[in-house]
Amino acid sequence: MTATSTDSGGIKQFIESKILLGQPLTTELVAILLVYFVQGILGLARLAVSFFLKDDLGLTPAEVAALTGLATLPWTVKPLFGFLSDGLPLFGYRRRPYLILSGILGAAAWLALATVVNTGWAATAVILLSSLSVAISDVIVDSLVVERAREESQGDAGTLQSLSWGASAIGGLITAYLGGLLLEHTSTRLVFGVTATFPLIVSVVAWLIAEEPTAAGPSLKAVTHQISQLKQAVSQKVVWMPALFLFLWQATPTADSAFFFFTTNELHFEPEFLGRVRLVTSIAALIGIWIFQRFLKTVPFRTIFAWSTVLATVFGMSTLLLVTHANRTLGIDDHWFSLGDSSPAKLTIDISSANSVASTPGGQMRADRTSTGIKAISPITVKMALSPRLNQWSSMPSVRLAW
């Protein structure tokens, strides 16, 4: 019995020190990481959605760009979900019910795509619903990360966020290639049906959240107070200056939809190969997070951010070689070039993202920078502003271009 207890303690200590980077192993931490993991494995349907809109519904690149742009709306109003969870408890809880609801909404959306969606407008509605589902769950777990991050030391700042993004990247890694492989042998609707089971994991792990019931009901006064605190938080120069910079950086039209049509119609890339490309980018994301956590945590924020911006720009422009077929002149096959082109920019962006959370006052989400009375709002707004991961703004100009 003693030996068993010793072995269990040793395993737990190993997990905490080697896998969780020093974070204590608790059921709530498991729940948080599983929610981020689900966000990653939802990528199983990413290629399926693109092929469904292009081939099954016959939408044009402009229409696909408009649809995907509208699907980002829940992310642009993400602080509102923070207001709801903080000011409108459900059944006496501020976190669990919203996670359960988000899982149910997500499952319903993917199930609808698998069965009854046959028009562009219907696809827009359910994709918007699935995006809403992820945004709600994300704002809830982000608020939990904020609360736990307040207890971190300065040297450990960003560790939990790195774990969270790592869980998401692992989920994406698992399903990246599988999504393309499935499309080679099954229909898009079957992939949607499988994906519909993933959000239910969020609903289940919601019960692992350590949350005390609150006796407070909906309060307009509390919401008004939170709005005032949010205004105070975002009016700080340390917050709005980086937010403005990243807004201008991201508020440019994206060519994602047009590029997908280019790779499938002109370059004739198959779903299986596109899955391989996603696999490479997922590996690059994990490497980027590991590099930051291992080597760059003590490097000044400005240094990493400046170099990340320059390198990401250079790597991003390399796509022009593929579009103009200049890579063929250089003797590089389209497939090999696409595999090599996809990873450096992703690796650089994930280093920059992890650095922005760990190194900036807003990104650290520390108690001395953010009022404890506004748990799920101002820290999330700050994180949205400082994190290129979400790209909340970047797809919206695509809507304007499409119309």
PDB file of C-alpha atoms in Angstrom, residues 12-13 15-30 159-160:
ATOM      1  CA  LYS A  12       2.217  12.964 -10.029  1.00  0.00           C
ATOM      2  CA  GLN A  13       5.466  14.781  -9.283  1.00  0.00           C
ATOM      3  CA  ILE A  15       3.725  15.052 -14.455  1.00  0.00           C
ATOM      4  CA  GLU A  16       3.785  18.347 -12.574  1.00  0.00           C
ATOM      5  CA  SER A  17       7.479  19.017 -13.124  1.00  0.00           C
ATOM      6  CA  LYS A  18       8.014  17.680 -16.650  1.00  0.00           C
ATOM      7  CA  ILE A  19       4.652  17.972 -18.388  1.00  0.00           C
ATOM      8  CA  LEU A  20       2.813  20.728 -16.527  1.00  0.00           C
ATOM      9  CA  LEU A  21       5.942  22.899 -16.180  1.00  0.00           C
ATOM     10  CA  GLY A  22       5.599  23.153 -12.409  1.00  0.00           C
ATOM     11  CA  GLN A  23       1.843  23.748 -12.322  1.00  0.00           C
ATOM     12  CA  PRO A  24       0.023  21.717  -9.623  1.00  0.00           C
ATOM     13  CA  LEU A  25      -2.073  18.873 -11.012  1.00  0.00           C
ATOM     14  CA  THR A  26      -5.728  19.549 -10.170  1.00  0.00           C
ATOM     15  CA  THR A  27      -9.032  18.528 -11.720  1.00  0.00           C
ATOM     16  CA  GLU A  28      -9.657  22.159 -12.666  1.00  0.00           C
ATOM     17  CA  LEU A  29      -6.349  22.371 -14.529  1.00  0.00           C
ATOM     18  CA  VAL A  30      -7.251  19.164 -16.363  1.00  0.00           C
ATOM     19  CA  THR A 159       3.605  29.249 -18.031  1.00  0.00           C
ATOM     20  CA  LEU A 160      -0.080  28.384 -17.746  1.00  0.00           C
TER      21      LEU A 160
END
